[in-house]
Amino acid sequence: MNSNVELVKSILKYTYGLVPIIAGFDKFANVLTDWGQYLSPGLSEIIPMEAGTFMIIVGVIEIIAGILVFLKPKIGALVVMGWLTVIAVVLISSGHFIDVAVRDLVMAVGAFSLAKLSDSNPA
């Protein structure tokens, strides 16, 4: 049983470490998608910079979050969970990309699961 828990923990750690790093780097290249399309018009109007610049900042945050998952899995997983939840709330409030918002909320549950598995004193 313990080996299964460790396997799941390892899979989640690599998933929630690598995916934010890859998505973060792609904010610089826009190979996977045009990330600016996910920025709601309302948010675009209030940020004091171009959408592309904002998305690069988002990319840096994602890269740091992914690295944090590798270095401190419990803390990093909670950061990724929070980040995914914020993204989902922004998408839902914009009324666009609801499918992506739902996916991000499901991914946030997985990140929370990693945090719980990484807890040195599980409840």
PDB file of C-alpha atoms in Angstrom:
ATOM      1  CA  MET A   1       0.000   0.000   0.000  1.00  0.00           C
ATOM      2  CA  ASN A   2       2.754   2.452   0.954  1.00  0.00           C
ATOM      3  CA  SER A   3       4.487   1.938  -2.409  1.00  0.00           C
ATOM      4  CA  ASN A   4       1.258   2.896  -4.197  1.00  0.00           C
ATOM      5  CA  VAL A   5       1.020   6.098  -2.158  1.00  0.00           C
ATOM      6  CA  GLU A   6       4.631   6.943  -2.984  1.00  0.00           C
ATOM      7  CA  LEU A   7       4.006   6.226  -6.686  1.00  0.00           C
ATOM      8  CA  VAL A   8       0.948   8.502  -6.769  1.00  0.00           C
ATOM      9  CA  LYS A   9       2.851  11.197  -4.856  1.00  0.00           C
ATOM     10  CA  SER A  10       5.720  10.987  -7.341  1.00  0.00           C
ATOM     11  CA  ILE A  11       3.405  11.158 -10.373  1.00  0.00           C
ATOM     12  CA  LEU A  12       1.612  14.187  -8.915  1.00  0.00           C
ATOM     13  CA  LYS A  13       4.910  15.874  -8.023  1.00  0.00           C
ATOM     14  CA  TYR A  14       6.234  15.579 -11.570  1.00  0.00           C
ATOM     15  CA  THR A  15       2.884  16.602 -13.048  1.00  0.00           C
ATOM     16  CA  TYR A  16       2.461  19.699 -10.889  1.00  0.00           C
ATOM     17  CA  GLY A  17       6.147  20.546 -11.163  1.00  0.00           C
ATOM     18  CA  LEU A  18       6.598  20.168 -14.919  1.00  0.00           C
ATOM     19  CA  VAL A  19       3.248  21.449 -16.237  1.00  0.00           C
ATOM     20  CA  PRO A  20       3.536  24.936 -14.670  1.00  0.00           C
ATOM     21  CA  ILE A  21       7.160  25.186 -15.811  1.00  0.00           C
ATOM     22  CA  ILE A  22       6.269  24.234 -19.389  1.00  0.00           C
ATOM     23  CA  ALA A  23       3.214  26.510 -19.463  1.00  0.00           C
ATOM     24  CA  GLY A  24       5.283  29.293 -17.902  1.00  0.00           C
ATOM     25  CA  PHE A  25       8.011  29.074 -20.528  1.00  0.00           C
ATOM     26  CA  ASP A  26       5.363  28.957 -23.230  1.00  0.00           C
ATOM     27  CA  LYS A  27       4.080  32.356 -22.088  1.00  0.00           C
ATOM     28  CA  PHE A  28       7.265  33.667 -23.746  1.00  0.00           C
ATOM     29  CA  ALA A  29       6.782  31.706 -26.984  1.00  0.00           C
ATOM     30  CA  ASN A  30       3.024  31.129 -27.430  1.00  0.00           C
ATOM     31  CA  VAL A  31       3.628  27.761 -29.073  1.00  0.00           C
ATOM     32  CA  LEU A  32       0.974  25.806 -27.162  1.00  0.00           C
ATOM     33  CA  THR A  33      -1.620  28.577 -27.519  1.00  0.00           C
ATOM     34  CA  ASP A  34      -2.059  32.333 -27.685  1.00  0.00           C
ATOM     35  CA  TRP A  35      -2.166  32.862 -23.934  1.00  0.00           C
ATOM     36  CA  GLY A  36      -3.404  36.444 -24.286  1.00  0.00           C
ATOM     37  CA  GLN A  37      -6.790  35.147 -25.423  1.00  0.00           C
ATOM     38  CA  TYR A  38      -7.460  33.961 -21.864  1.00  0.00           C
ATOM     39  CA  LEU A  39      -7.108  37.465 -20.464  1.00  0.00           C
ATOM     40  CA  SER A  40     -10.579  38.912 -20.039  1.00  0.00           C
ATOM     41  CA  PRO A  41     -11.264  42.300 -21.617  1.00  0.00           C
ATOM     42  CA  GLY A  42     -12.181  43.708 -18.198  1.00  0.00           C
ATOM     43  CA  LEU A  43      -8.868  42.622 -16.713  1.00  0.00           C
ATOM     44  CA  SER A  44      -6.985  43.876 -19.764  1.00  0.00           C
ATOM     45  CA  GLU A  45      -8.447  47.317 -19.185  1.00  0.00           C
ATOM     46  CA  ILE A  46      -7.300  47.585 -15.581  1.00  0.00           C
ATOM     47  CA  ILE A  47      -3.761  46.195 -15.795  1.00  0.00           C
ATOM     48  CA  PRO A  48      -1.168  48.895 -16.472  1.00  0.00           C
ATOM     49  CA  MET A  49       0.624  46.982 -19.252  1.00  0.00           C
ATOM     50  CA  GLU A  50       0.148  45.161 -22.512  1.00  0.00           C
ATOM     51  CA  ALA A  51      -1.447  41.702 -22.361  1.00  0.00           C
ATOM     52  CA  GLY A  52       1.753  40.062 -23.627  1.00  0.00           C
ATOM     53  CA  THR A  53       3.828  41.650 -20.868  1.00  0.00           C
ATOM     54  CA  PHE A  54       1.283  40.578 -18.271  1.00  0.00           C
ATOM     55  CA  MET A  55       1.354  37.010 -19.575  1.00  0.00           C
ATOM     56  CA  ILE A  56       5.163  36.953 -19.338  1.00  0.00           C
ATOM     57  CA  ILE A  57       4.849  37.920 -15.664  1.00  0.00           C
ATOM     58  CA  VAL A  58       2.287  35.127 -15.281  1.00  0.00           C
ATOM     59  CA  GLY A  59       4.788  32.772 -16.930  1.00  0.00           C
ATOM     60  CA  VAL A  60       7.524  33.693 -14.469  1.00  0.00           C
ATOM     61  CA  ILE A  61       5.144  33.042 -11.562  1.00  0.00           C
ATOM     62  CA  GLU A  62       4.237  29.654 -13.039  1.00  0.00           C
ATOM     63  CA  ILE A  63       7.883  28.692 -13.500  1.00  0.00           C
ATOM     64  CA  ILE A  64       8.633  29.604  -9.887  1.00  0.00           C
ATOM     65  CA  ALA A  65       5.579  27.648  -8.690  1.00  0.00           C
ATOM     66  CA  GLY A  66       6.675  24.565 -10.630  1.00  0.00           C
ATOM     67  CA  ILE A  67      10.198  24.740  -9.235  1.00  0.00           C
ATOM     68  CA  LEU A  68       8.738  25.157  -5.747  1.00  0.00           C
ATOM     69  CA  VAL A  69       6.787  21.909  -6.218  1.00  0.00           C
ATOM     70  CA  PHE A  70      10.095  20.100  -6.784  1.00  0.00           C
ATOM     71  CA  LEU A  71      11.888  21.774  -3.875  1.00  0.00           C
ATOM     72  CA  LYS A  72       9.087  21.928  -1.300  1.00  0.00           C
ATOM     73  CA  PRO A  73       6.230  19.748  -2.597  1.00  0.00           C
ATOM     74  CA  LYS A  74       3.673  20.605   0.098  1.00  0.00           C
ATOM     75  CA  ILE A  75       4.125  24.386  -0.175  1.00  0.00           C
ATOM     76  CA  GLY A  76       4.549  24.295  -3.951  1.00  0.00           C
ATOM     77  CA  ALA A  77       1.417  22.193  -4.401  1.00  0.00           C
ATOM     78  CA  LEU A  78      -0.592  24.653  -2.299  1.00  0.00           C
ATOM     79  CA  VAL A  79       0.752  27.558  -4.375  1.00  0.00           C
ATOM     80  CA  VAL A  80      -0.189  25.750  -7.599  1.00  0.00           C
ATOM     81  CA  MET A  81      -3.621  24.920  -6.161  1.00  0.00           C
ATOM     82  CA  GLY A  82      -4.218  28.562  -5.288  1.00  0.00           C
ATOM     83  CA  TRP A  83      -2.921  29.768  -8.643  1.00  0.00           C
ATOM     84  CA  LEU A  84      -5.186  27.381 -10.562  1.00  0.00           C
ATOM     85  CA  THR A  85      -8.160  28.428  -8.451  1.00  0.00           C
ATOM     86  CA  VAL A  86      -7.508  32.124  -9.114  1.00  0.00           C
ATOM     87  CA  ILE A  87      -7.214  31.450 -12.850  1.00  0.00           C
ATOM     88  CA  ALA A  88     -10.515  29.519 -12.766  1.00  0.00           C
ATOM     89  CA  VAL A  89     -12.295  32.317 -10.897  1.00  0.00           C
ATOM     90  CA  VAL A  90     -11.012  34.912 -13.380  1.00  0.00           C
ATOM     91  CA  LEU A  91     -12.157  32.780 -16.319  1.00  0.00           C
ATOM     92  CA  ILE A  92     -15.574  32.127 -14.790  1.00  0.00           C
ATOM     93  CA  SER A  93     -16.067  35.806 -13.977  1.00  0.00           C
ATOM     94  CA  SER A  94     -15.216  36.709 -17.568  1.00  0.00           C
ATOM     95  CA  GLY A  95     -17.884  34.303 -18.831  1.00  0.00           C
ATOM     96  CA  HIS A  96     -15.428  32.777 -21.301  1.00  0.00           C
ATOM     97  CA  PHE A  97     -13.455  29.536 -21.341  1.00  0.00           C
ATOM     98  CA  ILE A  98     -15.646  27.937 -18.674  1.00  0.00           C
ATOM     99  CA  ASP A  99     -14.381  24.525 -19.802  1.00  0.00           C
ATOM    100  CA  VAL A 100     -10.808  25.604 -19.054  1.00  0.00           C
ATOM    101  CA  ALA A 101     -11.937  26.978 -15.686  1.00  0.00           C
ATOM    102  CA  VAL A 102     -13.502  23.639 -14.764  1.00  0.00           C
ATOM    103  CA  ARG A 103     -10.354  21.820 -15.866  1.00  0.00           C
ATOM    104  CA  ASP A 104      -8.233  24.157 -13.732  1.00  0.00           C
ATOM    105  CA  LEU A 105     -10.451  23.516 -10.698  1.00  0.00           C
ATOM    106  CA  VAL A 106     -10.042  19.759 -11.194  1.00  0.00           C
ATOM    107  CA  MET A 107      -6.290  20.263 -11.473  1.00  0.00           C
ATOM    108  CA  ALA A 108      -6.399  22.332  -8.256  1.00  0.00           C
ATOM    109  CA  VAL A 109      -7.936  19.309  -6.496  1.00  0.00           C
ATOM    110  CA  GLY A 110      -5.017  17.209  -7.726  1.00  0.00           C
ATOM    111  CA  ALA A 111      -2.527  19.792  -6.453  1.00  0.00           C
ATOM    112  CA  PHE A 112      -4.304  19.784  -3.072  1.00  0.00           C
ATOM    113  CA  SER A 113      -4.001  15.987  -3.060  1.00  0.00           C
ATOM    114  CA  LEU A 114      -0.251  16.292  -3.604  1.00  0.00           C
ATOM    115  CA  ALA A 115      -0.027  18.764  -0.716  1.00  0.00           C
ATOM    116  CA  LYS A 116      -1.857  16.329   1.568  1.00  0.00           C
ATOM    117  CA  LEU A 117       0.329  13.423   0.479  1.00  0.00           C
ATOM    118  CA  SER A 118       3.415  15.574   1.095  1.00  0.00           C
ATOM    119  CA  ASP A 119       2.268  16.530   4.596  1.00  0.00           C
ATOM    120  CA  SER A 120       4.800  15.256   7.118  1.00  0.00           C
ATOM    121  CA  ASN A 121       2.002  14.870   9.689  1.00  0.00           C
ATOM    122  CA  PRO A 122      -0.992  13.541   7.717  1.00  0.00           C
ATOM    123  CA  ALA A 123      -4.346  13.988   9.429  1.00  0.00           C
TER     124      ALA A 123
END
